[in-house]
JSON list of C-alpha atoms in Angstrom, two decimals:
[
{"chain": "J", "resi": 1, "resn": "MET", "atom": "CA", "xyz": [12.02, -21.81, 9.40]},
{"chain": "J", "resi": 2, "resn": "ASP", "atom": "CA", "xyz": [14.89, -19.79, 7.95]},
{"chain": "J", "resi": 3, "resn": "ASP", "atom": "CA", "xyz": [12.39, -17.64, 6.03]},
{"chain": "J", "resi": 4, "resn": "ALA", "atom": "CA", "xyz": [10.47, -16.95, 9.24]},
{"chain": "J", "resi": 5, "resn": "ASN", "atom": "CA", "xyz": [13.68, -15.97, 11.06]},
{"chain": "J", "resi": 6, "resn": "GLU", "atom": "CA", "xyz": [14.67, -13.71, 8.18]},
{"chain": "J", "resi": 7, "resn": "ARG", "atom": "CA", "xyz": [11.28, -11.99, 8.28]},
{"chain": "J", "resi": 8, "resn": "ILE", "atom": "CA", "xyz": [11.54, -11.49, 12.05]},
{"chain": "J", "resi": 9, "resn": "THR", "atom": "CA", "xyz": [15.07, -10.09, 11.74]},
{"chain": "J", "resi": 10, "resn": "ALA", "atom": "CA", "xyz": [13.98, -7.76, 8.92]},
{"chain": "J", "resi": 11, "resn": "ALA", "atom": "CA", "xyz": [11.00, -6.53, 10.99]},
{"chain": "J", "resi": 12, "resn": "LEU", "atom": "CA", "xyz": [13.21, -5.89, 14.03]},
{"chain": "J", "resi": 13, "resn": "ASN", "atom": "CA", "xyz": [15.73, -3.98, 11.90]},
{"chain": "J", "resi": 14, "resn": "GLU", "atom": "CA", "xyz": [12.92, -1.65, 10.83]},
{"chain": "J", "resi": 15, "resn": "VAL", "atom": "CA", "xyz": [11.89, -0.81, 14.42]},
{"chain": "J", "resi": 16, "resn": "GLY", "atom": "CA", "xyz": [14.67, 1.75, 14.99]},
{"chain": "J", "resi": 17, "resn": "PRO", "atom": "CA", "xyz": [14.03, 3.85, 11.86]},
{"chain": "J", "resi": 18, "resn": "ARG", "atom": "CA", "xyz": [10.26, 3.59, 12.51]},
{"chain": "J", "resi": 19, "resn": "LEU", "atom": "CA", "xyz": [10.68, 4.88, 16.09]},
{"chain": "J", "resi": 20, "resn": "LYS", "atom": "CA", "xyz": [12.83, 7.76, 14.87]},
{"chain": "J", "resi": 21, "resn": "ARG", "atom": "CA", "xyz": [10.27, 8.64, 12.19]},
{"chain": "J", "resi": 22, "resn": "ILE", "atom": "CA", "xyz": [7.37, 8.61, 14.67]},
{"chain": "J", "resi": 23, "resn": "ARG", "atom": "CA", "xyz": [9.31, 10.81, 17.11]},
{"chain": "J", "resi": 24, "resn": "ALA", "atom": "CA", "xyz": [10.09, 13.29, 14.32]},
{"chain": "J", "resi": 25, "resn": "GLN", "atom": "CA", "xyz": [6.42, 13.35, 13.26]},
{"chain": "J", "resi": 26, "resn": "ARG", "atom": "CA", "xyz": [5.38, 14.01, 16.89]},
{"chain": "J", "resi": 27, "resn": "ASN", "atom": "CA", "xyz": [8.10, 16.67, 17.19]},
{"chain": "J", "resi": 28, "resn": "VAL", "atom": "CA", "xyz": [9.31, 15.16, 20.49]},
{"chain": "J", "resi": 29, "resn": "SER", "atom": "CA", "xyz": [12.92, 15.41, 21.70]},
{"chain": "J", "resi": 30, "resn": "LEU", "atom": "CA", "xyz": [14.82, 12.46, 23.16]},
{"chain": "J", "resi": 31, "resn": "ALA", "atom": "CA", "xyz": [14.86, 14.25, 26.51]},
{"chain": "J", "resi": 32, "resn": "GLU", "atom": "CA", "xyz": [11.07, 14.68, 26.49]},
{"chain": "J", "resi": 33, "resn": "LEU", "atom": "CA", "xyz": [10.58, 11.05, 25.49]},
{"chain": "J", "resi": 34, "resn": "ALA", "atom": "CA", "xyz": [12.96, 9.89, 28.23]},
{"chain": "J", "resi": 35, "resn": "GLY", "atom": "CA", "xyz": [10.93, 11.89, 30.74]},
{"chain": "J", "resi": 36, "resn": "SER", "atom": "CA", "xyz": [7.59, 10.40, 29.68]},
{"chain": "J", "resi": 37, "resn": "THR", "atom": "CA", "xyz": [8.77, 6.78, 29.37]},
{"chain": "J", "resi": 38, "resn": "GLY", "atom": "CA", "xyz": [11.43, 6.46, 32.08]},
{"chain": "J", "resi": 39, "resn": "ILE", "atom": "CA", "xyz": [13.87, 5.12, 29.46]},
{"chain": "J", "resi": 40, "resn": "SER", "atom": "CA", "xyz": [17.26, 6.84, 29.38]},
{"chain": "J", "resi": 41, "resn": "LYS", "atom": "CA", "xyz": [18.17, 9.13, 26.47]},
{"chain": "J", "resi": 42, "resn": "SER", "atom": "CA", "xyz": [21.17, 6.96, 25.57]},
{"chain": "J", "resi": 43, "resn": "THR", "atom": "CA", "xyz": [19.01, 3.81, 25.43]},
{"chain": "J", "resi": 44, "resn": "LEU", "atom": "CA", "xyz": [16.41, 5.58, 23.27]},
{"chain": "J", "resi": 45, "resn": "SER", "atom": "CA", "xyz": [19.13, 6.85, 20.94]},
{"chain": "J", "resi": 46, "resn": "ARG", "atom": "CA", "xyz": [20.71, 3.39, 20.62]},
{"chain": "J", "resi": 47, "resn": "LEU", "atom": "CA", "xyz": [17.27, 1.90, 20.00]},
{"chain": "J", "resi": 48, "resn": "GLU", "atom": "CA", "xyz": [16.61, 4.35, 17.13]},
{"chain": "J", "resi": 49, "resn": "THR", "atom": "CA", "xyz": [20.02, 3.72, 15.52]},
{"chain": "J", "resi": 50, "resn": "GLY", "atom": "CA", "xyz": [19.69, -0.07, 15.79]},
{"chain": "J", "resi": 51, "resn": "GLN", "atom": "CA", "xyz": [22.54, -0.44, 18.31]},
{"chain": "J", "resi": 52, "resn": "ARG", "atom": "CA", "xyz": [20.06, -1.71, 20.92]},
{"chain": "J", "resi": 53, "resn": "LYS", "atom": "CA", "xyz": [17.68, -4.57, 20.15]},
{"chain": "J", "resi": 54, "resn": "PRO", "atom": "CA", "xyz": [14.00, -3.77, 20.81]},
{"chain": "J", "resi": 55, "resn": "ASN", "atom": "CA", "xyz": [12.17, -5.73, 23.50]},
{"chain": "J", "resi": 56, "resn": "LEU", "atom": "CA", "xyz": [8.76, -5.50, 25.17]},
{"chain": "J", "resi": 57, "resn": "GLU", "atom": "CA", "xyz": [10.12, -3.64, 28.19]},
{"chain": "J", "resi": 58, "resn": "LEU", "atom": "CA", "xyz": [11.22, -0.82, 25.87]},
{"chain": "J", "resi": 59, "resn": "LEU", "atom": "CA", "xyz": [8.46, -0.96, 23.26]},
{"chain": "J", "resi": 60, "resn": "LEU", "atom": "CA", "xyz": [5.42, -1.02, 25.58]},
{"chain": "J", "resi": 61, "resn": "PRO", "atom": "CA", "xyz": [6.21, 2.35, 27.22]},
{"chain": "J", "resi": 62, "resn": "LEU", "atom": "CA", "xyz": [6.99, 3.84, 23.80]},
{"chain": "J", "resi": 63, "resn": "ALA", "atom": "CA", "xyz": [3.72, 2.59, 22.30]},
{"chain": "J", "resi": 64, "resn": "HIS", "atom": "CA", "xyz": [1.89, 4.14, 25.28]},
{"chain": "J", "resi": 65, "resn": "ALA", "atom": "CA", "xyz": [3.80, 7.44, 24.97]},
{"chain": "J", "resi": 66, "resn": "TYR", "atom": "CA", "xyz": [3.06, 7.71, 21.24]},
{"chain": "J", "resi": 67, "resn": "GLY", "atom": "CA", "xyz": [-0.52, 6.44, 21.57]},
{"chain": "J", "resi": 68, "resn": "VAL", "atom": "CA", "xyz": [-0.08, 3.78, 18.89]},
{"chain": "J", "resi": 69, "resn": "PRO", "atom": "CA", "xyz": [-0.62, -0.01, 18.92]},
{"chain": "J", "resi": 70, "resn": "LEU", "atom": "CA", "xyz": [2.46, -2.09, 19.63]},
{"chain": "J", "resi": 71, "resn": "ASP", "atom": "CA", "xyz": [2.20, -3.81, 16.23]},
{"chain": "J", "resi": 72, "resn": "GLU", "atom": "CA", "xyz": [2.57, -0.42, 14.53]},
{"chain": "J", "resi": 73, "resn": "LEU", "atom": "CA", "xyz": [5.99, 0.04, 16.17]},
{"chain": "J", "resi": 74, "resn": "VAL", "atom": "CA", "xyz": [7.07, -3.46, 15.19]},
{"chain": "J", "resi": 75, "resn": "GLY", "atom": "CA", "xyz": [5.43, -3.47, 11.77]},
{"chain": "J", "resi": 76, "resn": "ALA", "atom": "CA", "xyz": [3.83, -6.83, 12.53]},
{"chain": "J", "resi": 77, "resn": "PRO", "atom": "CA", "xyz": [1.63, -8.31, 9.77]},
{"chain": "J", "resi": 78, "resn": "GLU", "atom": "CA", "xyz": [-2.08, -7.90, 10.41]},
{"chain": "J", "resi": 79, "resn": "VAL", "atom": "CA", "xyz": [-3.37, -11.43, 10.86]},
{"chain": "J", "resi": 80, "resn": "GLY", "atom": "CA", "xyz": [-7.02, -12.44, 10.95]},
{"chain": "J", "resi": 81, "resn": "ASP", "atom": "CA", "xyz": [-8.34, -8.90, 10.47]},
{"chain": "J", "resi": 82, "resn": "PRO", "atom": "CA", "xyz": [-10.24, -8.48, 7.19]},
{"chain": "J", "resi": 83, "resn": "ARG", "atom": "CA", "xyz": [-10.12, -4.69, 7.31]},
{"chain": "J", "resi": 84, "resn": "VAL", "atom": "CA", "xyz": [-7.68, -3.12, 4.88]},
{"chain": "J", "resi": 85, "resn": "ARG", "atom": "CA", "xyz": [-5.63, -0.44, 6.60]},
{"chain": "J", "resi": 86, "resn": "LEU", "atom": "CA", "xyz": [-4.68, 2.13, 3.99]},
{"chain": "J", "resi": 87, "resn": "LYS", "atom": "CA", "xyz": [-1.59, 3.98, 5.14]},
{"chain": "J", "resi": 88, "resn": "PRO", "atom": "CA", "xyz": [-1.18, 7.31, 3.38]},
{"chain": "J", "resi": 89, "resn": "HIS", "atom": "CA", "xyz": [2.28, 8.78, 3.02]},
{"chain": "J", "resi": 90, "resn": "GLN", "atom": "CA", "xyz": [3.74, 11.96, 1.56]},
{"chain": "J", "resi": 91, "resn": "VAL", "atom": "CA", "xyz": [5.60, 11.85, -1.75]},
{"chain": "J", "resi": 92, "resn": "HIS", "atom": "CA", "xyz": [6.90, 15.19, -3.05]},
{"chain": "J", "resi": 93, "resn": "GLY", "atom": "CA", "xyz": [4.16, 17.05, -1.16]},
{"chain": "J", "resi": 94, "resn": "ARG", "atom": "CA", "xyz": [1.35, 14.81, -2.41]},
{"chain": "J", "resi": 95, "resn": "THR", "atom": "CA", "xyz": [-0.63, 12.39, -0.25]},
{"chain": "J", "resi": 96, "resn": "VAL", "atom": "CA", "xyz": [-0.31, 8.91, -1.74]},
{"chain": "J", "resi": 97, "resn": "ILE", "atom": "CA", "xyz": [-2.46, 5.97, -0.58]},
{"chain": "J", "resi": 98, "resn": "PRO", "atom": "CA", "xyz": [-1.37, 2.58, -1.98]},
{"chain": "J", "resi": 99, "resn": "LEU", "atom": "CA", "xyz": [-4.36, 0.43, -2.96]},
{"chain": "J", "resi": 100, "resn": "THR", "atom": "CA", "xyz": [-2.34, -2.63, -4.00]},
{"chain": "J", "resi": 101, "resn": "ARG", "atom": "CA", "xyz": [-0.24, -4.57, -1.53]},
{"chain": "J", "resi": 102, "resn": "ARG", "atom": "CA", "xyz": [1.68, -7.04, -3.67]},
{"chain": "J", "resi": 103, "resn": "PRO", "atom": "CA", "xyz": [5.06, -6.20, -5.20]},
{"chain": "J", "resi": 104, "resn": "GLY", "atom": "CA", "xyz": [5.39, -6.26, -8.99]},
{"chain": "J", "resi": 105, "resn": "GLY", "atom": "CA", "xyz": [2.56, -6.27, -11.51]},
{"chain": "J", "resi": 106, "resn": "VAL", "atom": "CA", "xyz": [0.02, -3.46, -11.74]},
{"chain": "J", "resi": 107, "resn": "GLN", "atom": "CA", "xyz": [0.25, -0.90, -8.92]},
{"chain": "J", "resi": 108, "resn": "VAL", "atom": "CA", "xyz": [-2.69, 1.32, -7.95]},
{"chain": "J", "resi": 109, "resn": "TRP", "atom": "CA", "xyz": [-2.63, 4.49, -5.85]},
{"chain": "J", "resi": 110, "resn": "LYS", "atom": "CA", "xyz": [-5.07, 7.18, -4.82]},
{"chain": "J", "resi": 111, "resn": "ILE", "atom": "CA", "xyz": [-3.26, 10.51, -4.95]},
{"chain": "J", "resi": 112, "resn": "VAL", "atom": "CA", "xyz": [-4.43, 13.75, -3.36]},
{"chain": "J", "resi": 113, "resn": "ILE", "atom": "CA", "xyz": [-2.63, 16.69, -4.98]},
{"chain": "J", "resi": 114, "resn": "PRO", "atom": "CA", "xyz": [-2.64, 20.03, -3.14]},
{"chain": "J", "resi": 115, "resn": "THR", "atom": "CA", "xyz": [-3.40, 23.25, -5.02]},
{"chain": "J", "resi": 116, "resn": "THR", "atom": "CA", "xyz": [0.24, 24.36, -4.81]},
{"chain": "J", "resi": 117, "resn": "LYS", "atom": "CA", "xyz": [1.50, 21.40, -6.86]},
{"chain": "J", "resi": 118, "resn": "ASN", "atom": "CA", "xyz": [1.14, 23.15, -10.21]},
{"chain": "J", "resi": 119, "resn": "LYS", "atom": "CA", "xyz": [4.74, 23.60, -11.36]},
{"chain": "J", "resi": 120, "resn": "VAL", "atom": "CA", "xyz": [5.41, 21.51, -14.47]},
{"chain": "J", "resi": 121, "resn": "GLU", "atom": "CA", "xyz": [8.39, 19.19, -13.87]},
{"chain": "J", "resi": 122, "resn": "PRO", "atom": "CA", "xyz": [8.39, 16.45, -16.54]},
{"chain": "J", "resi": 123, "resn": "LYS", "atom": "CA", "xyz": [9.96, 13.06, -15.79]},
{"chain": "J", "resi": 124, "resn": "THR", "atom": "CA", "xyz": [10.33, 9.71, -17.53]},
{"chain": "J", "resi": 125, "resn": "HIS", "atom": "CA", "xyz": [10.46, 6.10, -16.30]},
{"chain": "J", "resi": 126, "resn": "GLU", "atom": "CA", "xyz": [9.59, 2.59, -17.46]},
{"chain": "J", "resi": 127, "resn": "GLY", "atom": "CA", "xyz": [5.90, 1.68, -17.50]},
{"chain": "J", "resi": 128, "resn": "TYR", "atom": "CA", "xyz": [2.45, 2.57, -18.73]},
{"chain": "J", "resi": 129, "resn": "GLU", "atom": "CA", "xyz": [0.14, 4.75, -16.64]},
{"chain": "J", "resi": 130, "resn": "TRP", "atom": "CA", "xyz": [-3.58, 5.46, -16.41]},
{"chain": "J", "resi": 131, "resn": "LEU", "atom": "CA", "xyz": [-4.92, 8.47, -14.50]},
{"chain": "J", "resi": 132, "resn": "TYR", "atom": "CA", "xyz": [-8.60, 8.71, -13.49]},
{"chain": "J", "resi": 133, "resn": "VAL", "atom": "CA", "xyz": [-9.80, 12.02, -12.03]},
{"chain": "J", "resi": 134, "resn": "ILE", "atom": "CA", "xyz": [-11.99, 11.58, -8.94]},
{"chain": "J", "resi": 135, "resn": "SER", "atom": "CA", "xyz": [-12.47, 15.25, -8.07]},
{"chain": "J", "resi": 136, "resn": "GLY", "atom": "CA", "xyz": [-11.06, 18.65, -9.01]},
{"chain": "J", "resi": 137, "resn": "LYS", "atom": "CA", "xyz": [-9.22, 19.49, -12.20]},
{"chain": "J", "resi": 138, "resn": "LEU", "atom": "CA", "xyz": [-6.05, 17.67, -13.22]},
{"chain": "J", "resi": 139, "resn": "ARG", "atom": "CA", "xyz": [-3.50, 19.21, -15.54]},
{"chain": "J", "resi": 140, "resn": "VAL", "atom": "CA", "xyz": [-1.60, 16.56, -17.50]},
{"chain": "J", "resi": 141, "resn": "VAL", "atom": "CA", "xyz": [1.44, 17.35, -19.64]},
{"chain": "J", "resi": 142, "resn": "ILE", "atom": "CA", "xyz": [2.56, 14.45, -21.87]},
{"chain": "J", "resi": 143, "resn": "GLY", "atom": "CA", "xyz": [5.21, 15.30, -24.44]},
{"chain": "J", "resi": 144, "resn": "GLU", "atom": "CA", "xyz": [3.73, 18.14, -26.51]},
{"chain": "J", "resi": 145, "resn": "HIS", "atom": "CA", "xyz": [0.21, 17.68, -25.10]},
{"chain": "J", "resi": 146, "resn": "ASP", "atom": "CA", "xyz": [-1.07, 19.94, -22.30]},
{"chain": "J", "resi": 147, "resn": "LEU", "atom": "CA", "xyz": [-4.52, 18.85, -21.10]},
{"chain": "J", "resi": 148, "resn": "ILE", "atom": "CA", "xyz": [-7.01, 19.72, -18.35]},
{"chain": "J", "resi": 149, "resn": "LEU", "atom": "CA", "xyz": [-9.11, 16.76, -17.17]},
{"chain": "J", "resi": 150, "resn": "GLY", "atom": "CA", "xyz": [-12.24, 16.90, -15.01]},
{"chain": "J", "resi": 151, "resn": "PRO", "atom": "CA", "xyz": [-13.93, 14.29, -12.79]},
{"chain": "J", "resi": 152, "resn": "GLY", "atom": "CA", "xyz": [-14.54, 10.98, -14.59]},
{"chain": "J", "resi": 153, "resn": "GLU", "atom": "CA", "xyz": [-11.99, 11.68, -17.32]},
{"chain": "J", "resi": 154, "resn": "VAL", "atom": "CA", "xyz": [-9.04, 9.38, -17.96]},
{"chain": "J", "resi": 155, "resn": "ALA", "atom": "CA", "xyz": [-5.58, 9.79, -19.48]},
{"chain": "J", "resi": 156, "resn": "GLU", "atom": "CA", "xyz": [-3.31, 6.88, -20.47]},
{"chain": "J", "resi": 157, "resn": "PHE", "atom": "CA", "xyz": [0.27, 7.15, -21.67]},
{"chain": "J", "resi": 158, "resn": "ASP", "atom": "CA", "xyz": [3.66, 5.52, -22.02]},
{"chain": "J", "resi": 159, "resn": "THR", "atom": "CA", "xyz": [5.76, 6.81, -19.11]},
{"chain": "J", "resi": 160, "resn": "ARG", "atom": "CA", "xyz": [8.93, 6.80, -21.22]},
{"chain": "J", "resi": 161, "resn": "VAL", "atom": "CA", "xyz": [7.47, 9.97, -22.77]},
{"chain": "J", "resi": 162, "resn": "PRO", "atom": "CA", "xyz": [8.29, 13.04, -20.61]},
{"chain": "J", "resi": 163, "resn": "HIS", "atom": "CA", "xyz": [5.19, 13.61, -18.48]},
{"chain": "J", "resi": 164, "resn": "TRP", "atom": "CA", "xyz": [3.88, 15.50, -15.46]},
{"chain": "J", "resi": 165, "resn": "PHE", "atom": "CA", "xyz": [0.54, 15.87, -13.72]},
{"chain": "J", "resi": 166, "resn": "GLY", "atom": "CA", "xyz": [-0.68, 18.24, -11.04]},
{"chain": "J", "resi": 167, "resn": "THR", "atom": "CA", "xyz": [-3.37, 20.82, -10.32]},
{"chain": "J", "resi": 168, "resn": "THR", "atom": "CA", "xyz": [-4.36, 23.85, -12.35]},
{"chain": "J", "resi": 169, "resn": "GLY", "atom": "CA", "xyz": [-3.44, 25.99, -9.32]},
{"chain": "J", "resi": 170, "resn": "GLU", "atom": "CA", "xyz": [-7.08, 26.71, -8.49]},
{"chain": "J", "resi": 171, "resn": "ALA", "atom": "CA", "xyz": [-8.02, 23.81, -6.18]},
{"chain": "J", "resi": 172, "resn": "PRO", "atom": "CA", "xyz": [-6.79, 20.42, -4.97]},
{"chain": "J", "resi": 173, "resn": "CYS", "atom": "CA", "xyz": [-7.34, 17.33, -7.09]},
{"chain": "J", "resi": 174, "resn": "GLU", "atom": "CA", "xyz": [-7.87, 13.63, -6.33]},
{"chain": "J", "resi": 175, "resn": "VAL", "atom": "CA", "xyz": [-6.84, 10.97, -8.84]},
{"chain": "J", "resi": 176, "resn": "LEU", "atom": "CA", "xyz": [-6.48, 7.22, -9.17]},
{"chain": "J", "resi": 177, "resn": "SER", "atom": "CA", "xyz": [-3.16, 6.20, -10.70]},
{"chain": "J", "resi": 178, "resn": "VAL", "atom": "CA", "xyz": [-2.66, 2.75, -12.22]},
{"chain": "J", "resi": 179, "resn": "LEU", "atom": "CA", "xyz": [0.90, 1.93, -13.27]},
{"chain": "J", "resi": 180, "resn": "GLY", "atom": "CA", "xyz": [1.60, -1.18, -15.33]},
{"chain": "J", "resi": 181, "resn": "ARG", "atom": "CA", "xyz": [4.73, -2.70, -16.80]},
{"chain": "J", "resi": 182, "resn": "GLN", "atom": "CA", "xyz": [6.13, -1.50, -20.10]},
{"chain": "J", "resi": 183, "resn": "GLY", "atom": "CA", "xyz": [3.89, -2.64, -22.95]},
{"chain": "J", "resi": 184, "resn": "GLU", "atom": "CA", "xyz": [0.99, -3.48, -20.62]},
{"chain": "J", "resi": 185, "resn": "ARG", "atom": "CA", "xyz": [-2.33, -1.93, -21.63]},
{"chain": "J", "resi": 186, "resn": "MET", "atom": "CA", "xyz": [-5.79, -1.81, -20.08]},
{"chain": "J", "resi": 187, "resn": "HIS", "atom": "CA", "xyz": [-7.92, -4.68, -21.40]},
{"chain": "J", "resi": 188, "resn": "VAL", "atom": "CA", "xyz": [-11.60, -3.83, -21.77]},
{"chain": "J", "resi": 189, "resn": "ARG", "atom": "CA", "xyz": [-13.51, -7.10, -21.42]},
{"chain": "J", "resi": 190, "resn": "ALA", "atom": "CA", "xyz": [-17.05, -5.73, -21.23]},
{"chain": "J", "resi": 191, "resn": "ARG", "atom": "CA", "xyz": [-18.60, -2.89, -23.20]},
{"chain": "J", "resi": 192, "resn": "PRO", "atom": "CA", "xyz": [-22.13, -1.46, -23.16]},
{"chain": "J", "resi": 193, "resn": "LYS", "atom": "CA", "xyz": [-24.52, -2.87, -25.79]},
{"chain": "J", "resi": 194, "resn": "GLY", "atom": "CA", "xyz": [-24.40, -0.97, -29.03]},
{"chain": "J", "resi": 195, "resn": "HIS", "atom": "CA", "xyz": [-20.79, 0.12, -28.43]},
{"chain": "J", "resi": 196, "resn": "SER", "atom": "CA", "xyz": [-19.18, 0.89, -31.77]},
{"chain": "J", "resi": 197, "resn": "GLY", "atom": "CA", "xyz": [-15.79, -0.50, -30.71]},
{"chain": "J", "resi": 198, "resn": "ASP", "atom": "CA", "xyz": [-14.01, 2.55, -32.10]},
{"chain": "J", "resi": 199, "resn": "GLY", "atom": "CA", "xyz": [-12.17, 3.16, -28.82]},
{"chain": "J", "resi": 200, "resn": "HIS", "atom": "CA", "xyz": [-14.24, 6.22, -27.75]}
]
């Protein structure tokens, strides 16, 4: 029961920041929101900062004003619905869609990189990464290597080596990124008949 209470408390603590984020995305002022919901500015402000606990009387008008389901404001788990809701978010100007939902282990993302993301800014971190190009051209810089990959091509590398990937500056690019733990490699279990096994 304690775990359930902790989860509920954690979810409620996230409501304020989530409300503030949605209002910023909608570009709505507190005064405008107060006018459309009938909730005072001070109450809305306290709700966003976590000084006021959320309740249905407050959340229902807000969900209506923002045109979103109530569970999106609360961050309630989706129960009994088999559809996977992929929630894209922006990371350094790129659209990132998480395709794995469990923490730890291998993480998979679909990344849409706009044309403008073509400035090489190498970084390093723990892990091992695979990049698969879905569409467009991907420029990958890994250590001393500077490569251009097209659709269907794959790069794999140790992320402790300085690396960067982005567009060539000509068009956007879509990639799948798979990030594993340090020392973890892709395991090929099935190969076409007649495969030489030389790794190509």
